Structures are given as C-alpha cells and as structure tokens.
Coordinates of C-alpha atoms in Angstrom, one line a residue:
M14 CA 219.8 -25.0 59.8
L15 CA 216.6 -24.4 58.8
T16 CA 213.6 -27.2 59.6
G17 CA 211.0 -27.7 57.3
Q18 CA 208.5 -25.3 58.3
Q19 CA 211.2 -22.8 58.0
K20 CA 212.3 -23.5 54.6
T21 CA 208.4 -23.6 53.9
D22 CA 207.7 -20.3 54.9
T23 CA 210.8 -18.3 53.6
V24 CA 209.7 -19.7 50.2
E25 CA 206.4 -19.0 51.1
E26 CA 208.0 -15.0 51.7
F27 CA 210.4 -15.4 48.5
L28 CA 207.3 -15.8 46.4
G29 CA 205.3 -12.7 48.0
N30 CA 208.6 -10.2 47.4
Y31 CA 207.5 -10.5 43.6
D32 CA 203.7 -9.4 42.5
S33 CA 201.7 -11.8 40.9
P34 CA 201.6 -14.0 38.4
C35 CA 200.9 -11.7 34.9
G36 CA 199.5 -14.6 33.0
T37 CA 196.3 -15.2 31.5
G38 CA 195.6 -18.3 29.8
W39 CA 198.6 -20.1 28.7
G40 CA 200.4 -18.3 30.7
K41 CA 198.3 -18.3 33.9
Q42 CA 199.0 -21.9 33.6
A43 CA 202.8 -22.4 32.7
Q44 CA 203.1 -19.5 35.6
A45 CA 201.7 -21.6 37.9
A46 CA 203.3 -24.7 37.6
A47 CA 206.9 -23.0 37.8
E48 CA 205.5 -21.7 41.1
A49 CA 204.4 -25.5 42.1
R50 CA 207.8 -26.3 40.8
F51 CA 209.6 -23.9 43.1
R52 CA 207.7 -25.1 46.0
S53 CA 208.9 -27.9 45.6
I54 CA 212.8 -27.7 44.9
G55 CA 213.0 -25.0 47.5
L56 CA 216.2 -22.7 47.6
P57 CA 219.5 -24.4 47.6
A58 CA 221.7 -24.5 50.3
R59 CA 225.4 -24.2 50.8
K60 CA 225.5 -28.3 50.8
D61 CA 224.2 -28.8 47.7
E62 CA 226.1 -30.5 44.6
Y63 CA 226.6 -27.2 42.3
W64 CA 225.9 -25.1 45.4
R65 CA 229.6 -26.4 47.2
F66 CA 232.0 -24.1 45.7
A67 CA 229.7 -20.6 46.1
G68 CA 227.0 -20.2 48.4
P69 CA 223.7 -18.9 47.1
N70 CA 223.4 -16.7 50.0
G71 CA 223.5 -13.5 47.8
F72 CA 220.8 -14.6 45.6
S73 CA 218.7 -16.7 48.8
R74 CA 218.1 -13.6 50.7
T75 CA 214.4 -12.9 51.0
D76 CA 215.7 -9.1 50.8
C77 CA 217.6 -7.2 48.3
E78 CA 220.9 -5.6 49.8
R79 CA 220.9 -1.9 48.9
V80 CA 224.0 -1.4 46.2
S81 CA 225.0 1.6 45.0
V82 CA 224.7 2.5 42.0
L83 CA 228.1 3.5 39.6
S84 CA 227.9 6.4 37.5
D85 CA 230.7 6.9 35.4
S86 CA 231.9 7.8 31.9
V87 CA 232.3 4.7 30.3
Q88 CA 230.0 4.2 26.8
P89 CA 227.8 1.2 27.2
A90 CA 229.0 -2.1 25.7
F91 CA 227.7 -1.8 21.6
H92 CA 226.5 1.2 21.3
E93 CA 228.1 1.9 18.4
T94 CA 227.1 -1.5 17.0
D95 CA 224.0 -0.8 14.2
C96 CA 221.3 -2.9 16.4
L97 CA 217.1 -2.4 17.5
N98 CA 218.0 -1.2 21.3
L99 CA 215.3 -1.6 23.4
V100 CA 215.9 -0.5 27.3
F101 CA 215.1 -1.8 30.5
I102 CA 215.4 0.1 33.5
D103 CA 215.7 -1.5 37.3
G104 CA 214.3 -5.0 34.9
V105 CA 211.2 -2.3 33.8
F106 CA 210.9 -2.1 29.8
R107 CA 210.9 2.2 28.8
P108 CA 209.6 2.0 25.3
D109 CA 210.0 5.8 25.6
L110 CA 213.8 5.1 25.6
S111 CA 213.7 2.1 23.1
D112 CA 214.0 1.8 18.9
R113 CA 210.7 2.2 17.5
E114 CA 211.3 0.9 13.5
A115 CA 210.5 -2.8 12.7
L116 CA 213.1 -5.0 11.6
K117 CA 212.2 -7.4 8.7
H118 CA 211.8 -11.2 9.3
V119 CA 211.3 -10.6 13.0
D120 CA 208.1 -10.2 15.5
I121 CA 209.1 -8.8 19.3
V122 CA 206.2 -8.8 21.5
K123 CA 206.5 -8.3 25.6
I124 CA 206.9 -11.7 27.2
A125 CA 203.5 -10.4 29.3
D126 CA 201.6 -9.4 26.0
A127 CA 202.2 -13.5 24.8
M128 CA 200.8 -14.5 26.9
A129 CA 197.5 -12.3 27.1
L130 CA 197.2 -12.4 23.2
D131 CA 197.3 -16.3 23.5
I132 CA 201.0 -16.7 20.7
S133 CA 200.9 -20.1 20.4
W134 CA 204.6 -20.8 19.4
A135 CA 205.3 -18.8 22.9
K136 CA 203.7 -20.9 24.9
S137 CA 205.5 -23.8 23.6
I138 CA 208.4 -22.4 25.1
F139 CA 208.0 -20.4 27.5
G140 CA 208.6 -22.6 31.0
K141 CA 208.9 -25.2 28.9
L142 CA 212.6 -25.4 28.7
E143 CA 213.5 -24.3 31.7
S144 CA 211.2 -27.1 33.3
R145 CA 213.6 -29.8 31.1
G146 CA 216.5 -27.9 32.4
Q147 CA 215.6 -29.7 36.3
D148 CA 216.7 -32.4 35.5
P149 CA 219.4 -33.7 36.3
V150 CA 220.5 -30.3 38.3
R151 CA 218.3 -28.1 39.6
R152 CA 217.7 -24.8 39.4
P153 CA 215.4 -22.9 41.5
F154 CA 215.7 -19.5 40.9
A155 CA 215.0 -20.6 37.6
A156 CA 211.8 -22.0 38.2
L157 CA 211.0 -18.5 40.6
N158 CA 211.6 -16.8 37.6
S159 CA 209.1 -18.9 35.2
A160 CA 206.7 -17.9 38.4
R161 CA 207.2 -14.4 38.9
A162 CA 208.4 -13.4 35.5
S163 CA 206.1 -9.7 33.8
N164 CA 209.0 -8.9 32.1
G165 CA 211.1 -9.4 28.7
F166 CA 210.4 -10.1 25.0
A167 CA 209.1 -12.9 22.5
I168 CA 211.6 -13.0 19.9
L169 CA 210.3 -14.9 16.3
A170 CA 212.8 -14.8 13.9
T171 CA 211.0 -16.1 10.9
G172 CA 214.1 -16.0 8.1
R173 CA 217.8 -14.0 8.1
V174 CA 217.5 -11.3 10.5
S175 CA 219.9 -8.8 9.1
R176 CA 220.5 -6.5 12.7
P177 CA 221.0 -7.1 16.0
V178 CA 218.5 -7.2 18.9
C179 CA 220.0 -5.6 21.7
L180 CA 218.7 -5.5 25.1
S181 CA 220.1 -3.3 27.7
Y182 CA 219.6 -3.1 30.9
L183 CA 220.1 -0.2 32.9
R184 CA 220.0 0.5 36.4
E185 CA 218.9 3.7 39.0
N186 CA 216.9 2.3 42.0
D187 CA 220.0 0.8 44.5
R188 CA 217.6 -2.0 46.1
S189 CA 216.0 -2.8 42.8
D190 CA 215.1 -6.4 42.3
A191 CA 214.4 -7.4 39.0
I192 CA 213.2 -10.6 37.5
V193 CA 213.2 -10.6 33.3
H194 CA 212.4 -13.4 30.8
S195 CA 212.6 -13.8 27.3
V196 CA 211.9 -16.8 24.9
V197 CA 213.0 -17.0 21.4
L198 CA 211.7 -18.7 17.9
V199 CA 214.4 -18.9 15.0
R200 CA 212.3 -20.9 12.5
Q201 CA 213.7 -22.9 9.7
G202 CA 216.7 -21.6 7.8
G203 CA 216.7 -18.1 9.8
S204 CA 219.0 -16.4 12.0
L205 CA 219.1 -14.3 14.9
T206 CA 222.1 -11.6 16.7
L207 CA 220.6 -11.2 19.8
L208 CA 223.2 -8.8 22.8
E209 CA 222.5 -8.2 26.1
N210 CA 224.8 -5.2 28.2
G211 CA 224.2 -3.7 31.7
P212 CA 223.9 -4.5 35.3
G213 CA 220.2 -4.9 35.1
A214 CA 219.1 -4.4 38.8
A215 CA 221.4 -4.3 42.5
R216 CA 220.0 -7.8 41.8
L217 CA 219.0 -9.3 38.6
N218 CA 217.3 -12.8 37.8
S219 CA 217.0 -13.3 34.1
V220 CA 215.9 -16.4 31.9
L221 CA 216.6 -16.9 27.8
E222 CA 214.7 -20.2 26.8
V223 CA 216.2 -20.7 23.3
E224 CA 214.2 -23.2 20.4
L225 CA 216.5 -23.4 17.4
E226 CA 214.5 -25.1 14.4
A227 CA 216.5 -26.9 11.4
A228 CA 219.4 -24.9 10.2
A229 CA 218.2 -22.1 11.8
A230 CA 221.1 -20.1 14.0
F231 CA 221.3 -18.0 16.9
D232 CA 224.1 -15.5 18.2
H233 CA 224.4 -14.5 21.8
V234 CA 226.4 -12.0 22.9
R235 CA 226.4 -10.4 26.2
V236 CA 228.2 -8.0 28.9
Q237 CA 227.5 -8.1 32.2
G238 CA 228.5 -4.9 34.4
R239 CA 229.5 -3.0 35.6
D240 CA 228.4 -1.9 39.2
H241 CA 231.4 -3.2 41.7
E242 CA 228.2 -4.5 44.2
R243 CA 225.7 -6.0 41.8
R244 CA 224.0 -9.4 42.2
A245 CA 223.2 -11.3 39.5
I246 CA 222.1 -14.8 38.2
T247 CA 220.7 -15.7 35.1
H248 CA 220.1 -18.6 32.7
M249 CA 220.1 -20.3 29.3
F250 CA 217.8 -23.0 28.4
A251 CA 218.0 -23.9 24.6
R252 CA 216.5 -27.1 22.3
L253 CA 218.3 -27.6 18.8
A254 CA 216.7 -29.2 15.6
E255 CA 218.8 -30.6 12.5
E256 CA 221.6 -28.7 11.7
S257 CA 220.9 -26.1 13.5
S258 CA 224.0 -23.8 15.3
F259 CA 223.7 -21.8 18.5
R260 CA 226.5 -19.4 19.7
S261 CA 226.8 -17.8 23.5
F262 CA 229.6 -15.8 24.7
T263 CA 229.5 -13.6 28.2
M264 CA 232.0 -10.9 29.7
T265 CA 232.0 -10.3 33.1
A266 CA 233.1 -7.1 35.0
N267 CA 233.1 -6.6 38.6
G268 CA 230.1 -7.6 40.3
S269 CA 230.0 -8.8 44.1
H270 CA 228.7 -12.2 42.6
T271 CA 226.9 -13.4 39.2
R272 CA 226.3 -16.6 38.4
N273 CA 225.3 -17.7 35.1
E274 CA 224.0 -21.5 34.2
A275 CA 223.2 -23.1 31.2
F276 CA 221.3 -26.2 30.0
I277 CA 221.6 -26.8 26.2
E278 CA 220.2 -30.1 24.9
L279 CA 221.4 -31.0 21.0
C280 CA 218.3 -32.6 19.8
G281 CA 218.5 -32.9 15.8
D282 CA 221.6 -34.4 13.8
D283 CA 224.5 -32.3 12.8
S284 CA 223.7 -28.9 15.5
R285 CA 226.8 -27.6 17.0
V286 CA 226.5 -25.4 20.2
T287 CA 229.6 -23.5 21.4
V288 CA 229.3 -21.7 24.9
A289 CA 231.7 -19.0 26.2
G290 CA 233.2 -17.0 28.4
V291 CA 235.5 -14.5 30.3
C292 CA 236.0 -12.7 33.4
V293 CA 238.0 -9.4 34.9
G294 CA 237.8 -9.8 38.5
D295 CA 239.4 -8.4 42.1
G296 CA 238.3 -7.6 45.4
A297 CA 234.9 -8.9 46.7
F298 CA 233.9 -10.1 43.1
L299 CA 232.7 -14.5 43.0
H300 CA 231.9 -15.4 39.7
D301 CA 230.3 -18.8 38.8
D302 CA 229.5 -20.9 35.4
S303 CA 227.9 -23.9 35.7
V304 CA 227.3 -25.3 32.4
F305 CA 225.3 -28.6 31.0
V306 CA 225.0 -29.7 27.5
V307 CA 223.6 -32.9 26.5
H308 CA 224.0 -34.2 23.2
D309 CA 221.1 -36.6 22.3
A310 CA 221.4 -37.0 18.3
E311 CA 224.1 -38.1 16.0
R312 CA 227.3 -35.8 14.7
C313 CA 226.6 -32.9 16.8
E314 CA 229.1 -30.6 17.9
S315 CA 230.1 -29.0 21.4
R316 CA 232.4 -26.1 22.6
Q317 CA 233.0 -25.1 26.2
V318 CA 235.1 -22.0 26.3
F319 CA 236.0 -20.6 29.7
K320 CA 238.6 -18.0 30.8
K321 CA 238.8 -16.4 34.0
V322 CA 241.4 -13.8 35.6
L323 CA 241.3 -12.9 39.2
G324 CA 242.9 -10.6 40.8
E325 CA 243.1 -9.4 45.1
G326 CA 241.4 -12.2 46.4
A327 CA 238.8 -12.3 44.1
K328 CA 237.3 -16.6 43.5
G329 CA 236.2 -18.0 40.1
V330 CA 234.4 -20.9 39.6
F331 CA 233.3 -23.3 36.3
Q332 CA 231.4 -26.2 36.6
G333 CA 231.1 -27.8 33.3
K334 CA 229.6 -31.2 31.6
I335 CA 229.4 -33.1 28.7
L336 CA 226.2 -35.5 28.4
V337 CA 226.2 -38.2 25.5
K338 CA 223.3 -40.3 25.4
P339 CA 222.9 -43.6 23.7
G340 CA 222.8 -43.4 20.2
A341 CA 224.6 -39.6 20.0
Q342 CA 227.2 -41.7 17.6
K343 CA 230.3 -39.0 16.2
T344 CA 229.7 -36.9 19.1
D345 CA 233.0 -33.7 19.2
G346 CA 232.5 -32.5 22.8
Y347 CA 235.4 -30.2 24.1
Q348 CA 235.5 -27.8 27.2
I349 CA 238.1 -26.2 28.2
S350 CA 238.5 -23.6 31.7
K351 CA 241.2 -21.9 33.1
G352 CA 242.0 -19.4 35.7
L353 CA 244.7 -16.9 35.9
L354 CA 245.7 -16.0 39.6
L355 CA 247.2 -12.1 39.5
D356 CA 248.3 -12.7 43.1
E357 CA 248.1 -15.6 45.9
T358 CA 244.9 -14.6 47.3
S359 CA 242.8 -15.4 44.7
Q360 CA 240.9 -18.8 43.8
F361 CA 239.6 -20.6 40.8
L362 CA 237.8 -23.9 41.4
A363 CA 236.8 -25.8 38.5
K364 CA 234.5 -29.2 38.3
P365 CA 234.4 -30.2 34.5
E366 CA 232.7 -33.7 34.1
L367 CA 231.9 -36.5 31.0
E368 CA 229.7 -39.0 31.2
I369 CA 229.3 -40.9 27.5
Y370 CA 227.0 -43.6 26.9
A371 CA 227.9 -44.5 22.9
D372 CA 231.0 -46.0 21.9
D373 CA 232.6 -43.4 18.9
V374 CA 232.6 -40.0 20.4
A375 CA 235.6 -37.8 20.6
C376 CA 235.4 -35.6 23.6
S377 CA 238.0 -34.1 26.0
H378 CA 237.9 -31.9 29.1
G379 CA 240.7 -29.7 30.6
S380 CA 240.9 -27.5 33.3
T381 CA 244.4 -25.2 34.6
T382 CA 244.8 -23.0 36.8
G383 CA 247.8 -20.3 36.9
A384 CA 250.3 -17.1 37.5
I385 CA 251.3 -15.0 34.9
D386 CA 254.3 -17.0 33.1
E387 CA 257.8 -15.0 34.2
E388 CA 259.7 -16.8 31.4
A389 CA 257.0 -15.3 28.9
L390 CA 256.5 -11.6 31.2
F391 CA 260.7 -11.8 30.8
Y392 CA 260.6 -11.8 27.3
L393 CA 258.6 -9.0 26.8
M394 CA 260.8 -6.9 28.8
S395 CA 263.7 -7.8 27.3
R396 CA 262.4 -6.0 24.1
G397 CA 261.5 -2.9 25.8
I398 CA 258.4 -3.2 26.8
S399 CA 257.4 -2.4 30.7
R400 CA 255.9 -4.9 33.3
K401 CA 252.5 -3.3 32.9
E402 CA 252.6 -3.5 29.2
A403 CA 253.7 -6.6 29.2
E404 CA 251.2 -7.9 31.9
R405 CA 248.1 -6.7 29.7
I406 CA 249.8 -8.5 26.6
L407 CA 249.9 -11.6 28.1
V408 CA 246.4 -11.5 30.4
L409 CA 244.7 -11.0 26.7
A410 CA 246.5 -13.6 24.8
F411 CA 245.2 -15.4 27.8
L412 CA 241.9 -14.6 26.9
E413 CA 241.7 -14.7 23.1
E414 CA 240.7 -18.1 22.9
A415 CA 237.3 -17.3 24.3
V416 CA 236.9 -13.7 22.5
D417 CA 237.7 -15.7 19.7
E418 CA 234.7 -17.7 19.3
I419 CA 232.6 -14.4 18.8
S420 CA 231.4 -15.0 14.8
D421 CA 231.5 -10.8 14.3
R422 CA 235.1 -9.8 14.0
D423 CA 233.4 -5.8 15.0
I424 CA 231.7 -7.0 18.2
A425 CA 234.9 -9.0 19.7
E426 CA 237.1 -6.5 18.9
D427 CA 234.6 -3.8 21.3
I428 CA 235.2 -6.9 23.7
R429 CA 239.1 -6.7 23.5
I430 CA 238.9 -2.6 24.0
R431 CA 236.8 -3.1 27.0
L432 CA 238.9 -6.1 28.4
A433 CA 242.0 -3.6 27.7
E434 CA 240.7 -0.9 29.3
W435 CA 239.6 -2.7 32.3
I436 CA 243.2 -4.2 33.1
A437 CA 244.5 -1.2 32.4
R438 CA 242.6 0.1 35.1
H439 CA 243.2 -1.9 37.9
R440 CA 246.3 -3.1 37.1
S441 CA 247.5 0.7 37.6

C-alpha cells in the first residue's frame, strides 16, 4: 500500500507526464482549479467503491504501455455518413486531414483557441460540469483531463444543424498517451448530432461536457475500437434545461480495458435523457460502464440500456444509478443491464442503484446474466439454420434493445452491420 508521500509523488509524476496547461485568461484559472481537484482526489485504488469490479491499474500507471497499431481493411465507422469530419491522430487535431467547409448554425473552435480568445460561453462550461460531476463519485481522471487538456473543440450550435459533426480518432504511435476535451453548447431550440469513432491512442483520456438550453436536442453516437490492446477512459458530463433532450449511444469492440463514465443532470422540467451502449469482446477484454443520472426537476424521463456480449474469459461491468432529488415529482426512470456469456469463463458484474427522495415517481432497474437460450437455438436449428448462424441471430437480437435507442435509422443500421461482422469474425 502506498504511503501518503508516495501517493503525492505519484500524482506529481502523473501531472508531469503531460504538457503544461494551455489556458490563458479564464482557461488558466479553470485548468489550475482542475489541477487542484486532481491533487486533492488523487489516483483511485482497487478498494474504491466504483473501481472494485475493475481496478484502475491500466490508467493509473505513470507510463503508457506499448500497444500495437491494428492495421486492417475495415472501413471506419460513419464513413458513408454525410457529416463534417474532424480528424485527430494520437489525440492531436489534424486540420490537413479534416473537412474545412462551414456548417450553418454551428461554430467550431479548437479548445485552446477558445481559451485564448476568451470565448465566454465556453468559460461557463469548461471544467464546470466536470467539477459538478465529482460529487458524490470522485472522477480523478476527468479532473486530470481538464487540468492538462490542449486538444478538442468548443462547439456552439445556435440552431438546427443539418449534418452531424464527426470526431475521428486515429492512431499511429504505439505509445501515444492522449488527452482530448470538448465542450458543447446547444442554444434554445437548436439541435446537434455528434459522432465519435476510432481508437484514439494507446491510452486515451477524453472528456465531453454538454450544456443544453431549453428545448434543445443533442444526439451522440460513439464507436470505440478496434485495436485489441488499447485502453480508454471516457467521461460525459451533461446538464439539461427544460424540455431538452439528450441521447447517447456507445458501441465498443475489442480493447484491453475501456471505462465509460457518464454524469447527467436533468435540471429543467420535462427534459429527457437516454444513455445506452453495447459491447462485444473476448479474451483479455475488460469493459466498464459507470452511469449516474440525477433527476432535479419535474416530469423528467431517463433511460439506461446496456447490453454486453462476452466470451473467452472477457469481463463486463455495469454500475448505474438513478438519483431522484426532493421535488422531482413525476419522474420516470428506467435502467436495464444485461450480460450474455458465450462460455463459462466470462463474467458480467452489475451494480444497479436507485436513490429516491420524491414520492410520485416511476423508477425501475434490473440486471440479468445468462447464456444463449438453448431452446431458441434448437428452434432455429430445427428450421434448417446452422448452429453458427443461429447463434449470430440470437446475439444480434439480444443487442437490439440498446441499438434501437439510436434515433438515426441509417446510423443504427451501420451499427448493426458492424456488430454482425464482429460476431462473424470472432465466432467462426
């Protein structure tokens, strides 16, 4: 066990691994505050409540392990989607590889430039939502991200943006240790779709902070992968005003350890949030979702839908909580997490939670773990379908409830195709 001094030395060494804060003006103050938060919290340990199912070793190492770069012919996600593509390589924005045209109703500025230009709306979000998300669950790597972020975007949607904005994270360096931080504001009545795809880095730490004004809508679809050994810890923080809508879906394939954290606050009446995800992995695969949804207004709805398919000793974790504060009457909260184990060596661990301080609510949570239904498998095979094809059909049917949370039908179909291809490759 580390002594207090050893923990302090490790935190300082960790901070020293990354470039000094890039902020000027309010950015300098925000990053200094985040650095103080990181020092105060320190690095997590396996004994910490929200790390006990999946220890932090891959993220708390001061050095980044070498990770081979996957090279194959598989097209990246959303390559056929009509979107504005912004490309990162090893966590660094590459304008020479990115689309340059402007989109109506949206302004996109590099996060470092947003600090230098003293963009006021970004000031009200950067580090602020992350700081709010530190209570009651400490998120030290999010604080580290805010303290050292120099790559990412400030995205302002002032109306209904007609095309998605896509952040593509490519990788070339086998030891890249990247930090990416983006902030998004969707003005009243506006809407924006944000797509993310790619491995990002050998070790990626990302933060996305989203503020929605009244009647605003934000859709987010993320595809993580496909490098087998990569590590990623991601954080989403969002605050919703009245009648706004937030939808997020993540597909994860492969990777040695992926941890996706989300902290969502419904602060305005009649707001709605959906956080959903699927993961498919086998072998040395560890996938961890940690979701915290706070209801702090009336007549709000939240959905958490997570499905994991695990084989050959893979491990999946889901930790989800719905907190209903006093006065948040007419709350409708739904949470489901399910694991499908393809063999007896894989694990799915779940910790669903409800904490309710209002008396007029409808909240439910549930979690199940099991194998492929042998009766359904027999039924399909009795109709002349091969065992391998029958398994593929049943696995895709198991994942469908989560995929169906994607509002864009074309993007949802792209996800289904990618899941089917993964199953075909790994179950052959």
